[in-house]
GROMACS .gro file of C-alpha atoms in nm:
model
  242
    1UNK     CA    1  -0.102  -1.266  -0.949
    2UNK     CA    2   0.210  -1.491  -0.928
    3UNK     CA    3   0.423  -1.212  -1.010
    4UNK     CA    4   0.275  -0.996  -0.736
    5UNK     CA    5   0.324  -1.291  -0.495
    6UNK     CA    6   0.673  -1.294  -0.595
    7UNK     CA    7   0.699  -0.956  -0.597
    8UNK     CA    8   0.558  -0.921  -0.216
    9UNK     CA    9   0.780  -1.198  -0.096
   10UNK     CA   10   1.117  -1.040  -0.206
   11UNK     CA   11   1.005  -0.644  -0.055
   12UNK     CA   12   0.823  -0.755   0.228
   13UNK     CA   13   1.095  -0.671   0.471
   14UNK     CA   14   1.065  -0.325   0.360
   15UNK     CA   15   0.687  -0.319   0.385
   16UNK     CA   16   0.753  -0.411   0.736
   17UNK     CA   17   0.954  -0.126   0.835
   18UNK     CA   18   0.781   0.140   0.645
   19UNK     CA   19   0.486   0.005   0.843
   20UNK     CA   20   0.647   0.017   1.211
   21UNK     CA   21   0.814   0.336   1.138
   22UNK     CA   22   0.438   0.485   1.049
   23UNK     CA   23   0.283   0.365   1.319
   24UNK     CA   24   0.617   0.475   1.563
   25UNK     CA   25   0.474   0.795   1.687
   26UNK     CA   26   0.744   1.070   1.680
   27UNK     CA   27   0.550   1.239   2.021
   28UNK     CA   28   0.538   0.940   2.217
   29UNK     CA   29   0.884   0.928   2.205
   30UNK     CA   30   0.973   0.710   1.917
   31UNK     CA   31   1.055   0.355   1.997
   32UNK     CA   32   1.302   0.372   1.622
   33UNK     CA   33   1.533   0.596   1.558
   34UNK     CA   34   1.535   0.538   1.171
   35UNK     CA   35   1.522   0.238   0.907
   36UNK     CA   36   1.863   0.093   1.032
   37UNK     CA   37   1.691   0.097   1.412
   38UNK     CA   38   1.448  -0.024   1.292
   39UNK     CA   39   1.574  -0.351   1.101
   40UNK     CA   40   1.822  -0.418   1.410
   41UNK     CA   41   1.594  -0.428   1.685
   42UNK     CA   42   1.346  -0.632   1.504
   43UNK     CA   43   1.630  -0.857   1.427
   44UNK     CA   44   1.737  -0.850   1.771
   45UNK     CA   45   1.370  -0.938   1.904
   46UNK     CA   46   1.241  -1.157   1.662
   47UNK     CA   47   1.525  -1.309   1.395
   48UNK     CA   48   1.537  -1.268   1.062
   49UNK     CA   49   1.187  -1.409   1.036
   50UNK     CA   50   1.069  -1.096   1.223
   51UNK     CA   51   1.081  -0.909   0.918
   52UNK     CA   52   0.830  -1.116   0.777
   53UNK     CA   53   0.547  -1.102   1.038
   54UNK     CA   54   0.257  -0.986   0.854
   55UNK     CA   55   0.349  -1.132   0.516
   56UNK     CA   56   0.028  -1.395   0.469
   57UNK     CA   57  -0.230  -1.108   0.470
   58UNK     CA   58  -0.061  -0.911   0.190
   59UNK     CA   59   0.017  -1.268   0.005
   60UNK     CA   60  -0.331  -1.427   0.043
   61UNK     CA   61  -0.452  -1.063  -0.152
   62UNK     CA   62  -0.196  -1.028  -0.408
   63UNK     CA   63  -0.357  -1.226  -0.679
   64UNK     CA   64  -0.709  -1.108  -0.660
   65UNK     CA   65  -0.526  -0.719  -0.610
   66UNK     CA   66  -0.333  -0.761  -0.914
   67UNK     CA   67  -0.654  -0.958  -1.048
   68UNK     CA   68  -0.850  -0.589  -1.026
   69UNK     CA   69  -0.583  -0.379  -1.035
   70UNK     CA   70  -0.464  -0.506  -1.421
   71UNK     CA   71  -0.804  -0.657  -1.493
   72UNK     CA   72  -0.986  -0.313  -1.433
   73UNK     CA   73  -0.672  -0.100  -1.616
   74UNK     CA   74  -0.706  -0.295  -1.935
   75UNK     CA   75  -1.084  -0.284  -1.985
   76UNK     CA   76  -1.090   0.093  -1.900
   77UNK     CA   77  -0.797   0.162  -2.119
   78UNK     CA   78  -0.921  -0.061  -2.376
   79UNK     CA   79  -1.205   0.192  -2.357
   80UNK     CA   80  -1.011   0.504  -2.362
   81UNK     CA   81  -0.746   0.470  -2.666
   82UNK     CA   82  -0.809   0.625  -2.962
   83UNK     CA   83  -0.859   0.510  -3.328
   84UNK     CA   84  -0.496   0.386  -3.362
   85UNK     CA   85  -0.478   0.220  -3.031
   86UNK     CA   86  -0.270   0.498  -2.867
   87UNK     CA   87  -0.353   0.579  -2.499
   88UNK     CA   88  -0.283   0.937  -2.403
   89UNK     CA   89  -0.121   1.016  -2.050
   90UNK     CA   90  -0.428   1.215  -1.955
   91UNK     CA   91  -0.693   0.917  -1.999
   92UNK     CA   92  -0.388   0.665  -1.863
   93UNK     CA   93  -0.433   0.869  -1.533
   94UNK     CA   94  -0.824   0.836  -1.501
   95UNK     CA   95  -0.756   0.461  -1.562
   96UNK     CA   96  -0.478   0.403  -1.308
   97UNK     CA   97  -0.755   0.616  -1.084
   98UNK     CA   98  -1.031   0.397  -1.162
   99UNK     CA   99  -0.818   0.099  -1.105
  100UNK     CA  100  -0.681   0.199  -0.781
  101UNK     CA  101  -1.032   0.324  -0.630
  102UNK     CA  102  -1.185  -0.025  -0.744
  103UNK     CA  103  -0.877  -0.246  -0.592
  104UNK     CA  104  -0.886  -0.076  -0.283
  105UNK     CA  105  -1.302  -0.141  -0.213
  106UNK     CA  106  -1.262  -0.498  -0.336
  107UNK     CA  107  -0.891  -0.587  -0.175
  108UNK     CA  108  -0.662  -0.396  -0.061
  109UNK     CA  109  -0.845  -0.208   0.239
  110UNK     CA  110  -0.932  -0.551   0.452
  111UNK     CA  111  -0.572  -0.676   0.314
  112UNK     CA  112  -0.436  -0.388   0.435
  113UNK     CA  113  -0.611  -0.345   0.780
  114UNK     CA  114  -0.570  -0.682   0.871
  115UNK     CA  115  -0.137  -0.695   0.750
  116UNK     CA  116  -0.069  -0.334   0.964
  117UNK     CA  117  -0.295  -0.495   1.283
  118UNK     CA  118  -0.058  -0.795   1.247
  119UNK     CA  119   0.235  -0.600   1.270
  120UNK     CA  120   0.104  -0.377   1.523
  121UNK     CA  121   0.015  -0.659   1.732
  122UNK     CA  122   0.362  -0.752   1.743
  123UNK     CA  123   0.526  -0.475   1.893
  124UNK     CA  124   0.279  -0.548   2.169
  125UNK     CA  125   0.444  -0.749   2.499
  126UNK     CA  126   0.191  -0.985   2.470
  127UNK     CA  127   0.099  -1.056   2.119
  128UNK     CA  128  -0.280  -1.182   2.046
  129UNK     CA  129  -0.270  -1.279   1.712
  130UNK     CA  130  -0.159  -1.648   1.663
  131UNK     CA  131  -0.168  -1.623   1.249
  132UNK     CA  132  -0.340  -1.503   0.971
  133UNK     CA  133  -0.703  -1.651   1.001
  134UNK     CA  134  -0.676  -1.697   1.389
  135UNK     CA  135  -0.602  -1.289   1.339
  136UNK     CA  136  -0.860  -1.237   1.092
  137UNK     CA  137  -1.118  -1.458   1.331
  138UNK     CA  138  -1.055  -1.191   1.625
  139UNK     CA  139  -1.115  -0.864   1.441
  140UNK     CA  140  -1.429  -0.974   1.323
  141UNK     CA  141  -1.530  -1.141   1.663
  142UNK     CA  142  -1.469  -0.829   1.853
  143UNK     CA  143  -1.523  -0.577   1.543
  144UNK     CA  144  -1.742  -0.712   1.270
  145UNK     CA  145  -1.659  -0.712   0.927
  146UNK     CA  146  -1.653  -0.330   0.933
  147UNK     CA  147  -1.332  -0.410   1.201
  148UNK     CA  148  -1.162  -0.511   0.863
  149UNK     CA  149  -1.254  -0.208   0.649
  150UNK     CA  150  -1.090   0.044   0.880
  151UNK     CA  151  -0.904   0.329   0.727
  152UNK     CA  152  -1.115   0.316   0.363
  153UNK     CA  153  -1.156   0.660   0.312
  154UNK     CA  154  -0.750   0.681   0.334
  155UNK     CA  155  -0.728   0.368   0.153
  156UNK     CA  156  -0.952   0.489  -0.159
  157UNK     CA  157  -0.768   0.787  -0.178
  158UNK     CA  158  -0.430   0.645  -0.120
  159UNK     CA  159  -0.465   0.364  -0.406
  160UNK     CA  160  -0.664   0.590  -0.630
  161UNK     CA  161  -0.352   0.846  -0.647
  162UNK     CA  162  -0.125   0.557  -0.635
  163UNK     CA  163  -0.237   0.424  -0.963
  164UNK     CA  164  -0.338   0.728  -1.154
  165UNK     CA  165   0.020   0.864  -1.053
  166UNK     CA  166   0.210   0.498  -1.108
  167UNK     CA  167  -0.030   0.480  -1.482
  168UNK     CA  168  -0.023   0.823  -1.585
  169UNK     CA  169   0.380   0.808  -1.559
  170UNK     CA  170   0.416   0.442  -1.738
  171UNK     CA  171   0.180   0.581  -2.052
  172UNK     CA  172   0.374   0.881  -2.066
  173UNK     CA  173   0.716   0.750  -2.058
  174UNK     CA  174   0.622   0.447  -2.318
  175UNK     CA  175   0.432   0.690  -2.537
  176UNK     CA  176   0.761   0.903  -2.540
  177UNK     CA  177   0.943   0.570  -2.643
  178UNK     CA  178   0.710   0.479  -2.900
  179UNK     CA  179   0.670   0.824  -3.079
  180UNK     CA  180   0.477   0.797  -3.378
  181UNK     CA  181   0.450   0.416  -3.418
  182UNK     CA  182   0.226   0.242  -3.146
  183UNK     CA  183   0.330  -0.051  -3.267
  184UNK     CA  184   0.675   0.011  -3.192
  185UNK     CA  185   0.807  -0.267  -2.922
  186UNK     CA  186   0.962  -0.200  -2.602
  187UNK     CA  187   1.244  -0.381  -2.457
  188UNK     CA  188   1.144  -0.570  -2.132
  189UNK     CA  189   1.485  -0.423  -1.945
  190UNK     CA  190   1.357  -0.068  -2.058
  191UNK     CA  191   0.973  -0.125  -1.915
  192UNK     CA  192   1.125  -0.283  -1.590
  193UNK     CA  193   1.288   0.035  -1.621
  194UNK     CA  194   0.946   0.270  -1.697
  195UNK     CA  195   0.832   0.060  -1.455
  196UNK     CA  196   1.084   0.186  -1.171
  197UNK     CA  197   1.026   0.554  -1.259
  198UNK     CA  198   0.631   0.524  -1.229
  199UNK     CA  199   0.654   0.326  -0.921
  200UNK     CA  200   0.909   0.558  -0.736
  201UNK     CA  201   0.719   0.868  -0.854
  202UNK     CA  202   0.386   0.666  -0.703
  203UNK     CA  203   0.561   0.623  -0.388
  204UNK     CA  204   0.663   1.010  -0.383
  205UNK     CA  205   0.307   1.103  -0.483
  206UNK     CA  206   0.114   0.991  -0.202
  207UNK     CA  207   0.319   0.869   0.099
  208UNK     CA  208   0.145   1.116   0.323
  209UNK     CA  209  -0.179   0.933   0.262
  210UNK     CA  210  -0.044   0.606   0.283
  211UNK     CA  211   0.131   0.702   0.650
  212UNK     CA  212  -0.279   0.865   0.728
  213UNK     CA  213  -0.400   0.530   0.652
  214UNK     CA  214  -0.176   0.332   0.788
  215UNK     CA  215  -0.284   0.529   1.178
  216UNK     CA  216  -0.627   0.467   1.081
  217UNK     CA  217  -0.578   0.119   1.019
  218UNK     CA  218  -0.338   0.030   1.356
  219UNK     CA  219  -0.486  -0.095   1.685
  220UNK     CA  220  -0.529   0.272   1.836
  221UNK     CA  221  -0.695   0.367   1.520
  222UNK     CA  222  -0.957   0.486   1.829
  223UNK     CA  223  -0.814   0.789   1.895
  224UNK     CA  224  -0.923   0.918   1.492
  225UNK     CA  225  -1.267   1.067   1.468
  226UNK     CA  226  -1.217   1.053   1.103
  227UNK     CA  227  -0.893   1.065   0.766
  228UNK     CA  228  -0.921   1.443   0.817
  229UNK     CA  229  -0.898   1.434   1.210
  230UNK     CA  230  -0.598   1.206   1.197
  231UNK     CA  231  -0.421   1.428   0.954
  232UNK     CA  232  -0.483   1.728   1.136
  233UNK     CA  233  -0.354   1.569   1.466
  234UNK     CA  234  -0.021   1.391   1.302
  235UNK     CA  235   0.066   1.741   1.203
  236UNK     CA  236  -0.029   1.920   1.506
  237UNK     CA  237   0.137   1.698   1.701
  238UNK     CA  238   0.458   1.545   1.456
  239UNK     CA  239   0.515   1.808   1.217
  240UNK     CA  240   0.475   1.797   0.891
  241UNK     CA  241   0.802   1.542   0.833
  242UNK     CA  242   0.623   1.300   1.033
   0.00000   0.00000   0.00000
């Protein structure tokens, strides 16, 4: 949990833009030309500080998302390895699955929902969400609790494909590493390494869903009848780079 927490402080910037430039409608026209754009006119607008609107939601959820994420991994996997302890890629894959479907019902979806209104919000000219729980307080008042589980279908399938790609990758590459001896160690520099790979092949894996949930999830998440409708209308509308 601490590491996440560390981990979200030092990348939230990018979070941030990845998150404007999703919502940043390519048919509108687009209000940012690219990442640089981006990163200057929030600067511009808002500071250096702009770049971390948003950041309490995601850091109030990274220990219990970590918590589920790990927690469930470990007692699947612990489940799944065979007689000499050795998990295969195959069964790493339906863990990372299991792990990311569980963390995004328990965590990540009203994390999530509640961090890209936040930054939504603030591209707004008049702002309405004064901080985290003042935010939190208003979706609920004019949505319910259901106002912070927007998106879930997109989120399920979007952390469930996260993790099975991000898990199936790690056990692969340290069951190369290890060969024959599962109790062969592993360098910490060469799993930060494994570590890279799996996440970057994550990210690669399943950014379409995560830009699909991230629409359902913004303020004019109203104009989705459903995941599927919002797909279909990004790419009838954006293209298919969009």
């Amino acid at each position: 949990g601490i590491a996440g927490g560390i981990e979200i402080c030092i990348t939230f910037p990018t979070e941030y833009v990845k998150t404007q430039l999703q919502l940043d409608e390519k048919a509108n026209p687009p209000k940012y030309r690219g990442i640089g754009d981006c990163v200057k006119q929030t600067v511009q607008g808002h500071g250096v500080k702009g770049l971390y609107r948003g950041l309490s939601s995601l850091l109030y959820g990274s220990i219990p998302k970590s918590a589920v994420r790990f927690g469930v991994f470990e007692f699947l996997s612990n489940h799944a390895k065979d007689e000499s302890g050795r998990l295969d890629s195959t069964r790493g894959l339906l863990c990372g699955l299991g792990a990311g479907v569980l963390e995004a019902v328990l965590v990540v979806c009203p994390m999530e929902t509640v961090k890209v209104k936040f930054i939504h919000d603030q591209t707004s000219a008049n702002p309405k969400y004064k901080g985290f729980f003042h935010g939190v307080r208003e979706i609920v008042k004019a949505q319910g609790l259901r106002g912070t589980y927007q998106g879930l279908t997109a989120t399920v399938l979007k952390q469930g494909s996260n993790q099975a790609i991000r898990f199936f990758v790690m056990t692969s590459l340290k069951n190369w590493y290890k060969g024959n001896n599962p109790n062969k160690a592993i360098n910490p520099l060469v799993t930060g390494a494994f570590g890279a790979i799996a996440g970057a092949a994550s990210v690669f894996g399943n950014t379409p869903l995560d830009v699909i949930k991230t629409r359902m999830q913004g303020l004019e998440a109203h104009k989705y009848k459903s995941t599927l409708d919002c797909a279909l209308k990004i790419l009838r509308h954006e293209g298919l780079a969009a």
